[in-house]
mmCIF file of C-alpha atoms in Angstrom:
data_model
loop_
_atom_site.group_PDB
_atom_site.id
_atom_site.type_symbol
_atom_site.label_atom_id
_atom_site.label_comp_id
_atom_site.label_asym_id
_atom_site.label_seq_id
_atom_site.Cartn_x
_atom_site.Cartn_y
_atom_site.Cartn_z
ATOM 1 C CA MET A 90 47.226 246.968 324.004
ATOM 2 C CA GLY A 91 46.930 246.208 327.699
ATOM 3 C CA LEU A 92 44.470 248.219 329.719
ATOM 4 C CA THR A 93 45.372 249.825 333.014
ATOM 5 C CA LEU A 94 43.301 251.632 335.599
ATOM 6 C CA GLN A 95 44.648 254.839 333.995
ATOM 7 C CA SER A 96 43.307 253.935 330.547
ATOM 8 C CA SER A 97 40.626 256.272 329.268
ATOM 9 C CA ASP A 98 36.976 255.407 329.772
ATOM 10 C CA PHE A 99 36.651 254.932 326.022
ATOM 11 C CA GLU A 100 39.631 252.551 325.932
ATOM 12 C CA ILE A 101 38.213 250.506 328.811
ATOM 13 C CA PHE A 102 34.933 250.115 326.930
ATOM 14 C CA GLY A 103 36.638 249.557 323.563
ATOM 15 C CA LEU A 104 34.995 252.637 322.058
ATOM 16 C CA GLU A 105 36.182 255.414 319.808
ATOM 17 C CA PRO A 106 36.345 258.685 321.775
ATOM 18 C CA ARG A 107 33.174 260.216 320.325
ATOM 19 C CA PHE A 108 30.077 261.901 321.738
ATOM 20 C CA ALA A 109 27.588 259.731 319.864
ATOM 21 C CA THR A 110 27.202 256.380 321.581
ATOM 22 C CA ASP A 111 24.988 253.371 321.242
ATOM 23 C CA ARG A 112 23.481 253.210 324.726
ATOM 24 C CA SER A 113 22.383 249.573 324.479
ATOM 25 C CA ALA A 114 25.876 248.522 323.314
ATOM 26 C CA LEU A 115 27.396 250.549 326.167
ATOM 27 C CA ASP A 116 25.088 248.874 328.708
ATOM 28 C CA ALA A 117 25.889 245.424 327.308
ATOM 29 C CA ARG A 118 29.646 246.104 327.395
ATOM 30 C CA TRP A 119 29.345 247.352 331.019
ATOM 31 C CA LYS A 120 27.649 244.121 332.062
ATOM 32 C CA GLU A 121 30.303 242.094 330.264
ATOM 33 C CA LEU A 122 33.155 244.041 331.906
ATOM 34 C CA GLN A 123 31.534 243.802 335.333
ATOM 35 C CA ARG A 124 31.124 240.058 334.909
ATOM 36 C CA GLU A 125 34.833 239.728 334.062
ATOM 37 C CA ALA A 126 36.053 241.908 336.926
ATOM 38 C CA HIS A 127 33.457 241.245 339.612
ATOM 39 C CA PRO A 128 35.186 240.745 342.991
ATOM 40 C CA ASP A 129 33.076 237.630 343.715
ATOM 41 C CA ARG A 130 34.920 235.857 340.879
ATOM 42 C CA PHE A 131 38.132 236.327 342.864
ATOM 43 C CA ALA A 132 36.839 235.240 346.288
ATOM 44 C CA ALA A 133 39.291 232.325 346.389
ATOM 45 C CA ALA A 134 42.230 234.351 345.012
ATOM 46 C CA ASP A 135 44.952 235.998 347.065
ATOM 47 C CA ALA A 136 44.446 239.429 348.638
ATOM 48 C CA ALA A 137 46.304 241.232 345.857
ATOM 49 C CA LYS A 138 44.044 239.747 343.149
ATOM 50 C CA GLN A 139 40.936 240.528 345.223
ATOM 51 C CA ARG A 140 42.058 244.138 345.676
ATOM 52 C CA GLN A 141 42.817 244.429 341.956
ATOM 53 C CA ALA A 142 39.367 243.055 341.082
ATOM 54 C CA MET A 143 37.774 245.593 343.415
ATOM 55 C CA GLN A 144 39.764 248.439 341.831
ATOM 56 C CA TRP A 145 38.750 247.317 338.344
ATOM 57 C CA SER A 146 35.126 247.018 339.349
ATOM 58 C CA VAL A 147 35.145 250.564 340.742
ATOM 59 C CA ARG A 148 37.005 251.895 337.676
ATOM 60 C CA ILE A 149 34.560 250.216 335.253
ATOM 61 C CA ASN A 150 31.591 251.697 337.130
ATOM 62 C CA GLU A 151 33.204 255.127 337.174
ATOM 63 C CA ALA A 152 33.784 254.970 333.404
ATOM 64 C CA TYR A 153 30.249 253.691 332.788
ATOM 65 C CA GLN A 154 28.684 256.505 334.831
ATOM 66 C CA ARG A 155 30.663 259.077 332.837
ATOM 67 C CA LEU A 156 30.023 257.541 329.412
ATOM 68 C CA LYS A 157 26.297 256.960 329.825
ATOM 69 C CA ASP A 158 25.566 260.575 330.828
ATOM 70 C CA PRO A 159 25.723 262.880 327.777
ATOM 71 C CA VAL A 160 26.882 265.948 329.715
ATOM 72 C CA LYS A 161 29.552 264.018 331.616
ATOM 73 C CA ARG A 162 30.678 262.311 328.396
ATOM 74 C CA ALA A 163 30.958 265.668 326.598
ATOM 75 C CA SER A 164 32.858 267.157 329.550
ATOM 76 C CA TYR A 165 35.208 264.183 329.506
ATOM 77 C CA LEU A 166 35.829 264.609 325.759
ATOM 78 C CA CYS A 167 36.671 268.267 326.439
ATOM 79 C CA GLU A 168 39.145 267.226 329.122
ATOM 80 C CA LEU A 169 40.749 264.586 326.906
ATOM 81 C CA ASN A 170 41.178 267.177 324.156
ATOM 82 C CA GLY A 171 42.669 269.946 326.285
ATOM 83 C CA ALA A 172 39.559 272.129 326.618
ATOM 84 C CA PRO A 173 38.310 271.569 330.183
ATOM 85 C CA VAL A 174 34.778 272.791 330.904
ATOM 86 C CA ASP A 175 35.806 274.623 334.115
ATOM 87 C CA ALA A 176 32.148 275.282 334.956
ATOM 88 C CA GLU A 177 33.026 276.686 338.397
ATOM 89 C CA SER A 178 35.434 279.338 337.126
ATOM 90 C CA ASN A 179 34.152 280.026 333.607
ATOM 91 C CA THR A 180 30.552 281.186 333.538
ATOM 92 C CA ALA A 181 30.835 283.379 330.424
ATOM 93 C CA MET A 182 27.847 282.806 328.150
ATOM 94 C CA PRO A 183 26.623 284.401 324.942
ATOM 95 C CA PRO A 184 24.214 287.318 325.579
ATOM 96 C CA ALA A 185 21.324 285.600 323.725
ATOM 97 C CA PHE A 186 21.656 282.561 325.978
ATOM 98 C CA LEU A 187 21.691 284.716 329.101
ATOM 99 C CA MET A 188 18.578 286.571 327.914
ATOM 100 C CA GLN A 189 16.804 283.232 327.419
ATOM 101 C CA GLN A 190 17.807 282.144 330.905
ATOM 102 C CA MET A 191 16.493 285.401 332.408
ATOM 103 C CA GLN A 192 13.203 285.012 330.544
ATOM 104 C CA TRP A 193 12.812 281.425 331.737
ATOM 105 C CA ARG A 194 13.540 282.492 335.331
ATOM 106 C CA GLU A 195 10.922 285.239 335.111
ATOM 107 C CA ASP A 196 8.429 282.808 333.594
ATOM 108 C CA LEU A 197 9.123 280.327 336.379
ATOM 109 C CA GLU A 198 8.516 282.970 339.040
ATOM 110 C CA GLU A 199 5.265 284.006 337.393
ATOM 111 C CA ALA A 200 3.982 280.483 336.706
ATOM 112 C CA GLU A 201 0.772 279.923 338.630
ATOM 113 C CA SER A 202 -0.470 276.536 337.501
ATOM 114 C CA ALA A 203 0.756 273.045 336.752
ATOM 115 C CA ALA A 204 -0.150 273.661 333.106
ATOM 116 C CA ASP A 205 2.188 276.692 333.006
ATOM 117 C CA LEU A 206 4.980 274.634 334.528
ATOM 118 C CA GLU A 207 4.385 271.648 332.263
ATOM 119 C CA ARG A 208 4.542 273.952 329.228
ATOM 120 C CA MET A 209 7.860 275.282 330.523
ATOM 121 C CA ALA A 210 9.155 271.758 331.157
ATOM 122 C CA ASP A 211 8.301 270.817 327.550
ATOM 123 C CA GLU A 212 10.044 273.929 326.220
ATOM 124 C CA VAL A 213 13.142 273.252 328.291
ATOM 125 C CA ALA A 214 13.160 269.579 327.237
ATOM 126 C CA GLY A 215 13.044 270.669 323.585
ATOM 127 C CA ALA A 216 15.903 273.099 324.130
ATOM 128 C CA LYS A 217 17.878 270.343 325.836
ATOM 129 C CA ARG A 218 17.344 267.959 322.884
ATOM 130 C CA ASP A 219 18.591 270.635 320.487
ATOM 131 C CA MET A 220 21.596 271.315 322.698
ATOM 132 C CA LEU A 221 22.495 267.608 322.868
ATOM 133 C CA GLU A 222 22.538 267.522 319.075
ATOM 134 C CA GLY A 223 24.775 270.588 319.180
ATOM 135 C CA LEU A 224 27.166 268.697 321.459
ATOM 136 C CA ARG A 225 27.312 265.840 318.965
ATOM 137 C CA VAL A 226 28.047 268.189 316.062
ATOM 138 C CA ALA A 227 30.731 270.130 317.971
ATOM 139 C CA ALA A 228 32.437 266.945 319.188
ATOM 140 C CA ASP A 229 32.056 264.446 316.364
ATOM 141 C CA ASP A 230 31.588 266.509 313.203
ATOM 142 C CA GLN A 231 33.680 269.593 313.981
ATOM 143 C CA ALA A 232 36.100 268.367 316.687
ATOM 144 C CA ASP A 233 35.767 271.881 318.156
ATOM 145 C CA PHE A 234 36.340 271.150 321.820
ATOM 146 C CA ALA A 235 36.463 274.809 322.929
ATOM 147 C CA ALA A 236 32.960 275.245 321.464
ATOM 148 C CA LEU A 237 31.940 271.947 323.020
ATOM 149 C CA ALA A 238 33.086 273.146 326.460
ATOM 150 C CA GLN A 239 30.967 276.298 326.111
ATOM 151 C CA GLN A 240 27.958 274.239 325.021
ATOM 152 C CA VAL A 241 28.432 271.888 327.975
ATOM 153 C CA ARG A 242 28.423 274.852 330.368
ATOM 154 C CA ALA A 243 25.217 276.132 328.751
ATOM 155 C CA LEU A 244 23.583 272.721 329.002
ATOM 156 C CA MET A 245 24.486 272.582 332.694
ATOM 157 C CA PHE A 246 22.507 275.815 333.168
ATOM 158 C CA VAL A 247 19.549 274.325 331.301
ATOM 159 C CA GLU A 248 19.647 271.102 333.324
ATOM 160 C CA ARG A 249 19.710 273.097 336.565
ATOM 161 C CA PHE A 250 16.722 275.122 335.376
ATOM 162 C CA ALA A 251 14.861 271.948 334.362
ATOM 163 C CA ARG A 252 15.359 270.612 337.917
ATOM 164 C CA ASP A 253 13.955 273.892 339.292
ATOM 165 C CA VAL A 254 10.855 273.522 337.094
ATOM 166 C CA GLU A 255 10.432 269.913 338.257
ATOM 167 C CA GLN A 256 10.790 271.021 341.865
ATOM 168 C CA ARG A 257 8.026 273.599 341.400
ATOM 169 C CA LEU A 258 5.829 270.941 339.792
ATOM 170 C CA ASP A 259 6.479 268.643 342.759
ATOM 171 C CA GLN A 260 5.533 271.433 345.174
ATOM 172 C CA LEU A 261 2.232 271.954 343.347
ATOM 173 C CA GLY A 262 1.547 268.232 343.547
ATOM 174 C CA GLN A 263 1.701 268.204 347.334
#
C-alpha cells in the first residue's frame, strides 16, 4: 500500500488505529520517518522533489503531534470513526461531572495557600489519569466512539482547569 499525504496518521506511522500507543516506539518511528523525508536529503534534487520532501516533513510532524497527545489522538479516533468531538458546539456533560467542575471552581476560588493548590493539582492529576484510562477502554475495548467523544470533551474541561490551577500556583510563586 502506497502512502499519500492524505493517508491517516496511523497509516503513516504504520500503527493500528488504537488509543493505546507505545510512546517510545512512536518517537522512534517519528525520527525514522523524519530522517527519510527530511528536506536536507533532497537539497540536490529538483524543485518538485524538494517541495514534496517539505510536504512530507510537515505531514509527518502534524501526524506525530496528534498521535503523541492522548486527547488529540482520541479526538482523531472519534473523527475517523464518524463521531467528531465538536467541543465548540457540543458542551453537554453529565450532571455529576458538571457538579464536580463547579466544586473544583469554588475550591480554586477559595484556595489561599500553595498547599491548597498543590492538593487540588494532585486531585485533578488523579482524575485525569482515570479519564485517560476511560478513553482507552471506550476506544480500544468497547469501540464506542460516541462515548469516547463525550469523554474527550470532559477531559478538555479537566485539562483547562488543571492549567488554571497551575496558573494560580505560578502567581503565588511570584
